[in-house]
Tab-separated table of C-alpha atoms in Angstrom:
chain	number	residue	atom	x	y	z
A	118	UNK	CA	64.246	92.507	100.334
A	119	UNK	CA	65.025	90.416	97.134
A	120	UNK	CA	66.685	87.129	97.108
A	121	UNK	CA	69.890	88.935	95.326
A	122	UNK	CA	70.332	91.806	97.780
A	123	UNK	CA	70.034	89.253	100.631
A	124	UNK	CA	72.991	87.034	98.910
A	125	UNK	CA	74.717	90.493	98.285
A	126	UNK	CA	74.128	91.596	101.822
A	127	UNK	CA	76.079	88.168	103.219
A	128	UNK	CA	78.660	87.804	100.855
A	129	UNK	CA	79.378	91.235	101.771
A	130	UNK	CA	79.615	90.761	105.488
A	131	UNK	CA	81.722	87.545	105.036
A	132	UNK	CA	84.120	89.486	102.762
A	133	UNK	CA	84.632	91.944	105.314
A	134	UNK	CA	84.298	89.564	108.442
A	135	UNK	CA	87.412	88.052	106.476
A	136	UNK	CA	89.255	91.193	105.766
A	137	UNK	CA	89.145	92.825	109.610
A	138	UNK	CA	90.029	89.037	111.202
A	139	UNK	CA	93.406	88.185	112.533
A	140	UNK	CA	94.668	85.576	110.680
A	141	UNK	CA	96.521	83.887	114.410
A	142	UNK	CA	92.926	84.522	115.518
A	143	UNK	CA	90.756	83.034	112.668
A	144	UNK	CA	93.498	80.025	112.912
A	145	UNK	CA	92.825	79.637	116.439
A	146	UNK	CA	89.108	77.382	116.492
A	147	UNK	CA	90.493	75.249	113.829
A	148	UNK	CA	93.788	74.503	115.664
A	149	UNK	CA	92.120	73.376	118.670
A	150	UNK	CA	89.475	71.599	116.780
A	151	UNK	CA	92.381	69.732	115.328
A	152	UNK	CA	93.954	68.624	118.645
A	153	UNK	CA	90.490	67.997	120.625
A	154	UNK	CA	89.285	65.220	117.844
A	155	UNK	CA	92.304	62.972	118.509
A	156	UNK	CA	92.356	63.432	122.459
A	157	UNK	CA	88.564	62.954	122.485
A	158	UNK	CA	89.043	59.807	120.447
A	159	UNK	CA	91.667	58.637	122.919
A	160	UNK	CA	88.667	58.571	125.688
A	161	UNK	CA	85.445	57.482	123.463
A	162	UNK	CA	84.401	54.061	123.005
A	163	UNK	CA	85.940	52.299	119.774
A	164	UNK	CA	82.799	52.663	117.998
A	165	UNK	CA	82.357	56.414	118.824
A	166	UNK	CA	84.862	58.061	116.325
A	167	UNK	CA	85.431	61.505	115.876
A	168	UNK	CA	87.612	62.054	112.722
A	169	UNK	CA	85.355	62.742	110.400
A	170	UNK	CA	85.056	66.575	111.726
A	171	UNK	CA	88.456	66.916	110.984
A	172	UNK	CA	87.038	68.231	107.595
A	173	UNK	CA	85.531	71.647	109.324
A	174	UNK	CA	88.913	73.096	110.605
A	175	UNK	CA	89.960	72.707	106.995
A	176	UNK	CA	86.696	73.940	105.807
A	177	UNK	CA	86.480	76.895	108.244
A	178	UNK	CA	89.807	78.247	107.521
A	179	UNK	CA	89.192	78.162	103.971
A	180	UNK	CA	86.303	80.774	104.472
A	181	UNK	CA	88.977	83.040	106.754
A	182	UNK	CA	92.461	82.670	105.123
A	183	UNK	CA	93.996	82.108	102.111
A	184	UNK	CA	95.519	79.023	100.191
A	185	UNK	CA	98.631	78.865	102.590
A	186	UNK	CA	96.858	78.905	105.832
A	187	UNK	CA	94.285	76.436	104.231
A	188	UNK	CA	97.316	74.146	103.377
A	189	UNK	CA	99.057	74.346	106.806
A	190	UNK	CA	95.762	73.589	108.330
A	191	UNK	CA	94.763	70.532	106.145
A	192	UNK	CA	98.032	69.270	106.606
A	193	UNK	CA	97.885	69.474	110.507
A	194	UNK	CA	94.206	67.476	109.775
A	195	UNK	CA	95.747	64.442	108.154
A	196	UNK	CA	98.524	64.637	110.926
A	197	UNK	CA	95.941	64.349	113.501
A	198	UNK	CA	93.550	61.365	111.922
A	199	UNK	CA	97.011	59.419	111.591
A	200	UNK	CA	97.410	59.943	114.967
A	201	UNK	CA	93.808	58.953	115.599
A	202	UNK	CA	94.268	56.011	113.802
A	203	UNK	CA	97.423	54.938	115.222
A	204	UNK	CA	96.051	55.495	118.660
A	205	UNK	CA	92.918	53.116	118.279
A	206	UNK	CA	95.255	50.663	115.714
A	207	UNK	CA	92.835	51.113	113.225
A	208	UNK	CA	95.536	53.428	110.410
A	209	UNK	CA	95.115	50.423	107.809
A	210	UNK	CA	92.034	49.611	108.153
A	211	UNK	CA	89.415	50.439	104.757
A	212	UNK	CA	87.355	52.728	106.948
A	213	UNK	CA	90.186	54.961	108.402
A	214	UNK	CA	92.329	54.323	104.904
A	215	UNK	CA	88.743	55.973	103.092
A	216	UNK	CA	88.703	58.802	105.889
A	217	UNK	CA	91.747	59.720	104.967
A	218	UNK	CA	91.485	59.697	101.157
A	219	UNK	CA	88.509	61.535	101.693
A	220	UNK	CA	90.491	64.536	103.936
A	221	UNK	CA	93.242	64.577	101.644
A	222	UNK	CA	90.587	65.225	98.289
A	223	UNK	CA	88.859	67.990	100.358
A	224	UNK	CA	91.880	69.613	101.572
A	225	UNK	CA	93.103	69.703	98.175
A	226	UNK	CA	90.111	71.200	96.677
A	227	UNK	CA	89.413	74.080	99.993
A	228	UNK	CA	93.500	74.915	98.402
A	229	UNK	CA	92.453	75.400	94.861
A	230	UNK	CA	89.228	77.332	95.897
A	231	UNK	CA	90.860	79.396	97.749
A	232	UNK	CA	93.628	80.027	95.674
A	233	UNK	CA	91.487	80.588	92.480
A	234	UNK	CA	88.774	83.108	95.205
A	235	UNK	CA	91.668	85.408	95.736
A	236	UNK	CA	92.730	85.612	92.275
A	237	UNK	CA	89.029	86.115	91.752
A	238	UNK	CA	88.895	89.502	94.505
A	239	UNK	CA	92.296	90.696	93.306
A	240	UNK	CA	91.049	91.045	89.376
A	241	UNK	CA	87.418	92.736	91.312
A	242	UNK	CA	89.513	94.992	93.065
A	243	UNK	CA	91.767	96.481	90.080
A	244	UNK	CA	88.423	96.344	87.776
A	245	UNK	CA	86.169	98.475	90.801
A	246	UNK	CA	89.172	100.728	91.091
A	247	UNK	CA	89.567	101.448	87.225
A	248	UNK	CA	85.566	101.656	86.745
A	249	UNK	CA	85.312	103.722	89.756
A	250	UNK	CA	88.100	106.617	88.552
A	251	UNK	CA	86.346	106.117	84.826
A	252	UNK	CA	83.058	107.042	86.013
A	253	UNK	CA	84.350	109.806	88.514
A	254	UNK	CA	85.931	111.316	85.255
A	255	UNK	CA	82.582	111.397	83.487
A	256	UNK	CA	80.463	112.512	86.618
A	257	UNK	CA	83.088	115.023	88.169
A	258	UNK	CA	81.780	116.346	91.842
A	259	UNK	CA	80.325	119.595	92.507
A	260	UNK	CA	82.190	122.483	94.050
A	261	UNK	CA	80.685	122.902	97.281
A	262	UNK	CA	80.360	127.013	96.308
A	263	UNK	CA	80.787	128.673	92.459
A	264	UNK	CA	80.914	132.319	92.922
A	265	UNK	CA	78.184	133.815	95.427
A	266	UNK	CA	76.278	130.485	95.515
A	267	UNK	CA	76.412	127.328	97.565
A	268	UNK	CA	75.938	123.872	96.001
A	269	UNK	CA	74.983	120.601	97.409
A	270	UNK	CA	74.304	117.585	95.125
A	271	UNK	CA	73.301	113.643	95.739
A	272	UNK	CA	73.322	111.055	93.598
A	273	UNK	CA	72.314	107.050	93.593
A	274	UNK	CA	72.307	104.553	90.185
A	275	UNK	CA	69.286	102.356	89.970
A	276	UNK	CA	72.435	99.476	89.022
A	277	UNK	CA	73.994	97.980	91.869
A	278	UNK	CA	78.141	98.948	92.639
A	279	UNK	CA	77.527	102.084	90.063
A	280	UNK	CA	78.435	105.453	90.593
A	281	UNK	CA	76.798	107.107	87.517
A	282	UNK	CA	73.906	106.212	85.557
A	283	UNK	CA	71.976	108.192	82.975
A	284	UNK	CA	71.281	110.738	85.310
A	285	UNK	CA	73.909	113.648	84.742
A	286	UNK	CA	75.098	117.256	86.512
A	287	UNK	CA	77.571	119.537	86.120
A	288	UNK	CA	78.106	123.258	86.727
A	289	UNK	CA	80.475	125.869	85.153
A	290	UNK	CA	81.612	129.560	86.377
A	291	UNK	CA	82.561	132.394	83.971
A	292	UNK	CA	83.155	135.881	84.538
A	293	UNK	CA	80.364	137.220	86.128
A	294	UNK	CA	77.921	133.921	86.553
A	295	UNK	CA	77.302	130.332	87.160
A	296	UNK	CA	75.853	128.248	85.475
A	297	UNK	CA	74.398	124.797	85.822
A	298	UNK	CA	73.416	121.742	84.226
A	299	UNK	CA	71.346	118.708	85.144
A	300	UNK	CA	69.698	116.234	82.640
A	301	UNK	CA	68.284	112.703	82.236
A	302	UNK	CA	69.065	110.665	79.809
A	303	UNK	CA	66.634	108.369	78.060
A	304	UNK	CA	67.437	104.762	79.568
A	305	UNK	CA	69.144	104.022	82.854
A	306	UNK	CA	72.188	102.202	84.455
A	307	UNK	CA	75.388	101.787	83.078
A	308	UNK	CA	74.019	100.853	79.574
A	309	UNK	CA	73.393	105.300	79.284
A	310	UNK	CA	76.884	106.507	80.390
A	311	UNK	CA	77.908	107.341	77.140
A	312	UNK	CA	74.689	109.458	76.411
A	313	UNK	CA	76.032	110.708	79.661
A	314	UNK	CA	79.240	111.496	78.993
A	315	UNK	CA	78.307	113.283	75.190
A	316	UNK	CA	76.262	115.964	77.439
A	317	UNK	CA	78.503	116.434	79.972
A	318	UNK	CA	81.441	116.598	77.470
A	319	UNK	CA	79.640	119.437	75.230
A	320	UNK	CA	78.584	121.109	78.443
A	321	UNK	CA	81.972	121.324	79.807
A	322	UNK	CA	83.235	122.553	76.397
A	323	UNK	CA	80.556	125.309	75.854
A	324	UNK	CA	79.716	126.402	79.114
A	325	UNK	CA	82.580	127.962	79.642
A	326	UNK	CA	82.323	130.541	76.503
A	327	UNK	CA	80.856	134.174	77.020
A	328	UNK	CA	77.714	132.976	74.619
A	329	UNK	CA	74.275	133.647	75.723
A	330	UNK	CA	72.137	130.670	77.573
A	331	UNK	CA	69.954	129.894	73.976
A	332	UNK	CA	73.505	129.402	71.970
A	333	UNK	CA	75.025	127.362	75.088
A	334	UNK	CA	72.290	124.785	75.055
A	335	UNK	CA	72.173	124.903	70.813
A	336	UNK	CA	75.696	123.904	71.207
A	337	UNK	CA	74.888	120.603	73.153
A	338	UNK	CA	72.276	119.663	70.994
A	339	UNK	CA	74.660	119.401	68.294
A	340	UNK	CA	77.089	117.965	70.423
A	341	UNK	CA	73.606	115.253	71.425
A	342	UNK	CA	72.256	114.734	67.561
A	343	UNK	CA	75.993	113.828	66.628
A	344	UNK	CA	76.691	111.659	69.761
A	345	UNK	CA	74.183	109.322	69.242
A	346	UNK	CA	74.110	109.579	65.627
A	347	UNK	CA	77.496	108.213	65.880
A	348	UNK	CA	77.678	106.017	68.735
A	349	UNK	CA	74.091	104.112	68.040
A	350	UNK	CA	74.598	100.377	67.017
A	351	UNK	CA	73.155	99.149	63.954
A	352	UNK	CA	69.836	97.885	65.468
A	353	UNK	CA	69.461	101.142	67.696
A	354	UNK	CA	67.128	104.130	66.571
A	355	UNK	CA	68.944	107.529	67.134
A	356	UNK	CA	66.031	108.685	66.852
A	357	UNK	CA	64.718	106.960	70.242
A	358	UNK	CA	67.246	108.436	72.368
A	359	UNK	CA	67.349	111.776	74.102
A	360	UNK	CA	68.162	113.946	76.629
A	361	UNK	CA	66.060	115.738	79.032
A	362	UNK	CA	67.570	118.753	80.635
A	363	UNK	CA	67.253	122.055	82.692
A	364	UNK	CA	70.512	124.354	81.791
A	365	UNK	CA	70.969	127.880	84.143
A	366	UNK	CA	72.463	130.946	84.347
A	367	UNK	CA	72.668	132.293	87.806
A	368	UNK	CA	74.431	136.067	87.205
A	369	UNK	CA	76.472	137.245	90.527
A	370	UNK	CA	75.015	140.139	90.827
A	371	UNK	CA	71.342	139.706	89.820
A	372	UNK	CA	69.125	138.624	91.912
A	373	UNK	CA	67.273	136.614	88.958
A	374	UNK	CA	68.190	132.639	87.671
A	375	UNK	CA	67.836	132.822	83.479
A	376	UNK	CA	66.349	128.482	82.607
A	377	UNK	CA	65.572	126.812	79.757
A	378	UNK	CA	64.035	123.702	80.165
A	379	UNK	CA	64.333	121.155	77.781
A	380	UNK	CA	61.885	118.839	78.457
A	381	UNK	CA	62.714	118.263	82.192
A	382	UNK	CA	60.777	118.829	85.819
A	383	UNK	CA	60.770	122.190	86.839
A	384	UNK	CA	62.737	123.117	89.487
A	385	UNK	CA	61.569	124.094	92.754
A	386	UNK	CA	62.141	127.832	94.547
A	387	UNK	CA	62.188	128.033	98.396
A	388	UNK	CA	62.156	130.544	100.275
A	389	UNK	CA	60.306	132.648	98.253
A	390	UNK	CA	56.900	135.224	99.434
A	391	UNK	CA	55.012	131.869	99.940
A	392	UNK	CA	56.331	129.245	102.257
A	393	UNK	CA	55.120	126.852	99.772
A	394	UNK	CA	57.735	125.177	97.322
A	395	UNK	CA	57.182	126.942	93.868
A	396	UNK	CA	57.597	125.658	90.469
A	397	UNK	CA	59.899	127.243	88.236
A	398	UNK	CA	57.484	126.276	85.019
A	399	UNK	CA	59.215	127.398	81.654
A	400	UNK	CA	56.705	129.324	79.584
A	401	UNK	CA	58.057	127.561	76.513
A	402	UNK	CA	59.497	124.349	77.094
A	403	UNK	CA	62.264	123.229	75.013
A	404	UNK	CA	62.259	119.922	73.329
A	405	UNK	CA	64.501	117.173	75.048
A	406	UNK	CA	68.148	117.238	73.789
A	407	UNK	CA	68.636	115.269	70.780
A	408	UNK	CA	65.202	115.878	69.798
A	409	UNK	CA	65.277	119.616	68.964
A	410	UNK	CA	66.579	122.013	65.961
A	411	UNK	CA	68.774	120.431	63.648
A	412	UNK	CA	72.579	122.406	63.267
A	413	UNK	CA	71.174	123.865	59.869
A	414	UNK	CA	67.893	125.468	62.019
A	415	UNK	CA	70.485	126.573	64.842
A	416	UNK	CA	72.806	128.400	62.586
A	417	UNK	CA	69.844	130.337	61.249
A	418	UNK	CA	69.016	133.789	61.831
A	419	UNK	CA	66.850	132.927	64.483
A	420	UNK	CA	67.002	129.176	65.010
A	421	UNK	CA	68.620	128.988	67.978
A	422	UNK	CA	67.219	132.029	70.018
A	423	UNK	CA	64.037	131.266	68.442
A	424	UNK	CA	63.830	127.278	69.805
A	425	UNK	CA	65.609	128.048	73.394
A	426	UNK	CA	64.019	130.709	74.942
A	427	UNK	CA	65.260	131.258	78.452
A	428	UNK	CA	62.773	132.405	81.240
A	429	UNK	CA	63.895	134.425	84.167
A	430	UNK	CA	62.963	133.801	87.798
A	431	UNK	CA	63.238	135.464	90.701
A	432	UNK	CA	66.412	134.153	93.245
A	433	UNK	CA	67.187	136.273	95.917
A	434	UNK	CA	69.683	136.051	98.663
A	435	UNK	CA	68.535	133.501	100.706
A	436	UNK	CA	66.499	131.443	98.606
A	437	UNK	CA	67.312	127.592	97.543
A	438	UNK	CA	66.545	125.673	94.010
A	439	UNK	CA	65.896	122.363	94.025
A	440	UNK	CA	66.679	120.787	91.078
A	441	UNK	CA	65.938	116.707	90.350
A	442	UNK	CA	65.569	114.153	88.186
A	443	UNK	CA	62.229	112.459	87.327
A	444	UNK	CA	64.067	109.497	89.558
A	445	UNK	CA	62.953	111.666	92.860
A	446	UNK	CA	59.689	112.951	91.386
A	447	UNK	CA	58.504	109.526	90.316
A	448	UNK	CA	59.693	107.472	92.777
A	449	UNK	CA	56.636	105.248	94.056
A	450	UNK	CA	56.020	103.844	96.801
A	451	UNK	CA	54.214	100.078	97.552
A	452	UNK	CA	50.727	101.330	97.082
A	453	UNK	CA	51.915	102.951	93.559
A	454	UNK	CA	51.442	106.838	94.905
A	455	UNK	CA	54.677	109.514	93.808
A	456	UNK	CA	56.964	111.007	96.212
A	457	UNK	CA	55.663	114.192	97.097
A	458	UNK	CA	58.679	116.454	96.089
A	459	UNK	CA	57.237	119.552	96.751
A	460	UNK	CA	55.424	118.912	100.497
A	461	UNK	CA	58.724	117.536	101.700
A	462	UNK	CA	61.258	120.110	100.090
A	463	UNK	CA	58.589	122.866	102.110
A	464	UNK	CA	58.783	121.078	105.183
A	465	UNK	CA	62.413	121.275	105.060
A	466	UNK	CA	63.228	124.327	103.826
A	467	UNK	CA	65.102	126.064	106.663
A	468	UNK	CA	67.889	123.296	106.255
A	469	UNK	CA	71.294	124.398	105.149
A	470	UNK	CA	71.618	122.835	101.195
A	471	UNK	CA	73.729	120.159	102.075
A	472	UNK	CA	71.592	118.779	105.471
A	473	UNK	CA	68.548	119.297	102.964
A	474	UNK	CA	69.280	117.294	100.156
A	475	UNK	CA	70.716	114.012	102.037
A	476	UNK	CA	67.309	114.702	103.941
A	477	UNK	CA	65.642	114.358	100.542
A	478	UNK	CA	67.301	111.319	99.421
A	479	UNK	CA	66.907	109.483	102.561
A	480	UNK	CA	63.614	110.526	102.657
A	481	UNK	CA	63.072	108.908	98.743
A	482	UNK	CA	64.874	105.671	100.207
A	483	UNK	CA	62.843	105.376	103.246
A	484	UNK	CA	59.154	105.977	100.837
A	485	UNK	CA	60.451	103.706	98.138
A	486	UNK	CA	61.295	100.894	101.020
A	487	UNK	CA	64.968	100.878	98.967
A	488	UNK	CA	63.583	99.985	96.012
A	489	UNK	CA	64.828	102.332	93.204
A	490	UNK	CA	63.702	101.404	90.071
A	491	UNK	CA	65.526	104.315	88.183
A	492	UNK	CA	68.751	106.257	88.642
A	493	UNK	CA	68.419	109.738	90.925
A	494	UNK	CA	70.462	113.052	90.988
A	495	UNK	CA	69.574	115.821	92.934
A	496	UNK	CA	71.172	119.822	93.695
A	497	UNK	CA	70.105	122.235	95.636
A	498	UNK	CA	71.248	125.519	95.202
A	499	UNK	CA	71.153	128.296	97.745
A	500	UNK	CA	72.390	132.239	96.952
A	501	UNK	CA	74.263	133.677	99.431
């Protein structure tokens, strides 16, 4: 575990060891710090003195409570060291008088750090909350069913508090079908949401349209070329950015699933005549998304059917896809070796599609020791 996830990991537990604490509770240790230092002084020896620890109450309450609680209880700590020093006779003397100068600079200070920490969570808070609902806009869940099939999805950024990355899904029902998206964009981490949100936006719009697969997927490469045509900084290459996806059709009521693969991993079929997992391996791959025919070549006679060309696969009742990212194919473990998808998707096939993916991506977690070095999306798809 890395220096920064150890920090992470405390900070973390002290933030919520603060939240779920009583404040009369928390306030308790320092309290009765405060009143054992000047009855212990009362009974030392005149060169044993105690007042100097004074300073931890403060400091301990500070790490519990807020700028109030932190006042009341460095207030209480001069208190008691004036009674200290009145009880030995010693209040005006330089070493008390620095004590106490001392107390009074680190009192003020544990106030003003605590003051400016909680102004500090509060602005977190309302930032987490806004990023959170803006990146649950652009990566809207998956119905657990869509017409006659069930869907269960997963999905973990490689960047830490991030809900999305570059990896994208998204599915769509019209009369008669569903159909399904999921892609990878070129990059990772919150520096490829808006790659991500140009595909899912053009999905959303098109997918929806009674247009065959090939004119459904022409439509988001247009949508692709233009996004990051227009959204590339000057000292970005368009040109070095794409998409890699896998878009569906799964028709109600044929047992078949129509793909077209633009440059992504094939999905896997379980449950077919061999136990084994099988890969759904387009014929004739697509290029990625943003890479492909140009609007002119779509709009051709044949540009468009003739660049997309959908395969068709058997799916039966019964039978699950497994579609992923390159995320969960490539993940590596420490000796450098790639998850084996396909072994552990057969080993698990009789799982329900929810138990089965979590199973997959705590399976990725637990090879990769928790080291993922790229975003990681996952469905799997079952027919009822």
């Amino acid at each position: 575990m890395s220096a920064a996830m150890i920090t992470t990991s405390v900070v973390e537990t002290l933030r919520a060891w603060r939240r779920s604490a009583p404040g009369p509770l928390w306030l308790a240790g320092p309290v009765l710090l405060i009143v054992a230092i000047p009855v212990a002084d009362w009974f030392l020896p005149p060169d044993i003195h105690l007042a100097h620890l004074l300073v931890v109450a403060v400091a301990v309450t500070a790490v519990g409570t807020g700028p109030r609680a932190t006042a009341l209880i460095g207030a209480l700590a001069v208190l008691a060291l004036v009674v200290a020093g009145l009880e030995r006779q010693t209040l005006v003397t330089e070493s008390v008088l620095v004590e106490l100068s001392a107390l009074l600079a680190v009192c003020a200070f544990l106030v003003l750090f605590t003051r400016l920490r909680d102004r500090r969570e509060r602005e977190l808070v309302r930032v987490r909350s806004v990023s959170d609902a803006a990146q649950r806009v652009v990566l809207r869940p998956l119905p657990e069913r869509a017409g006659p099939v069930t869907l269960a999805s997963h999905y973990r950024s490689a960047e830490a508090d991030a809900i999305i990355g570059g990896d994208l899904y998204a599915a769509a029902r019209i009369p008669g079908s569903t159909r399904l998206l999921i892609g990878d964009v070129r990059g990772k981490g919150l520096s490829s949401i808006s790659d991500t949100a140009i595909v899912l936006g053009a999905f959303r719009a098109a997918a929806h349209r009674m247009i065959p697969l090939p004119e459904l997927v022409a439509y988001i490469e247009d949508a692709v070329r233009w996004g990051l045509a227009e959204f590339s900084e000057p000292e970005e290459d368009a040109a070095e950015r794409f998409v890699t996806a896998a878009v569906m059709d799964i028709p109600d009521n044929e047992p078949v699933v129509h793909l077209v693969s633009c440059g992504h991993p094939p999905p896997l079929l379980l449950g077919g005549r061999t136990r084994a997992a099988l890969a759904l391996t387009v014929p004739e791959p697509s290029p990625p998304l943003g890479l492909g025919v140009s609007p002119a070549e779509a709009n051709s006679a044949d540009g468009a059917d003739g660049c997309y060309l959908p395969a068709t696969f058997p799916f039966e009742h019964g039978h699950r896809l497994v579609l992923y990212t390159d995320g969960v194919s490539e993940a590596r473990n420490a000796d450098g070796d790639f998850y084996p998808l396909a072994e552990r998707a057969t080993a698990w096939a009789d799982k329900a599609p929810g138990p089965l993916v979590e199973r997959l991506a705590a399976d990725v977690r637990a090879y990769t020791g928790g080291r993922l070095n790229d975003d990681m999306a996952m469905i799997v798809v079952q027919r009822d």
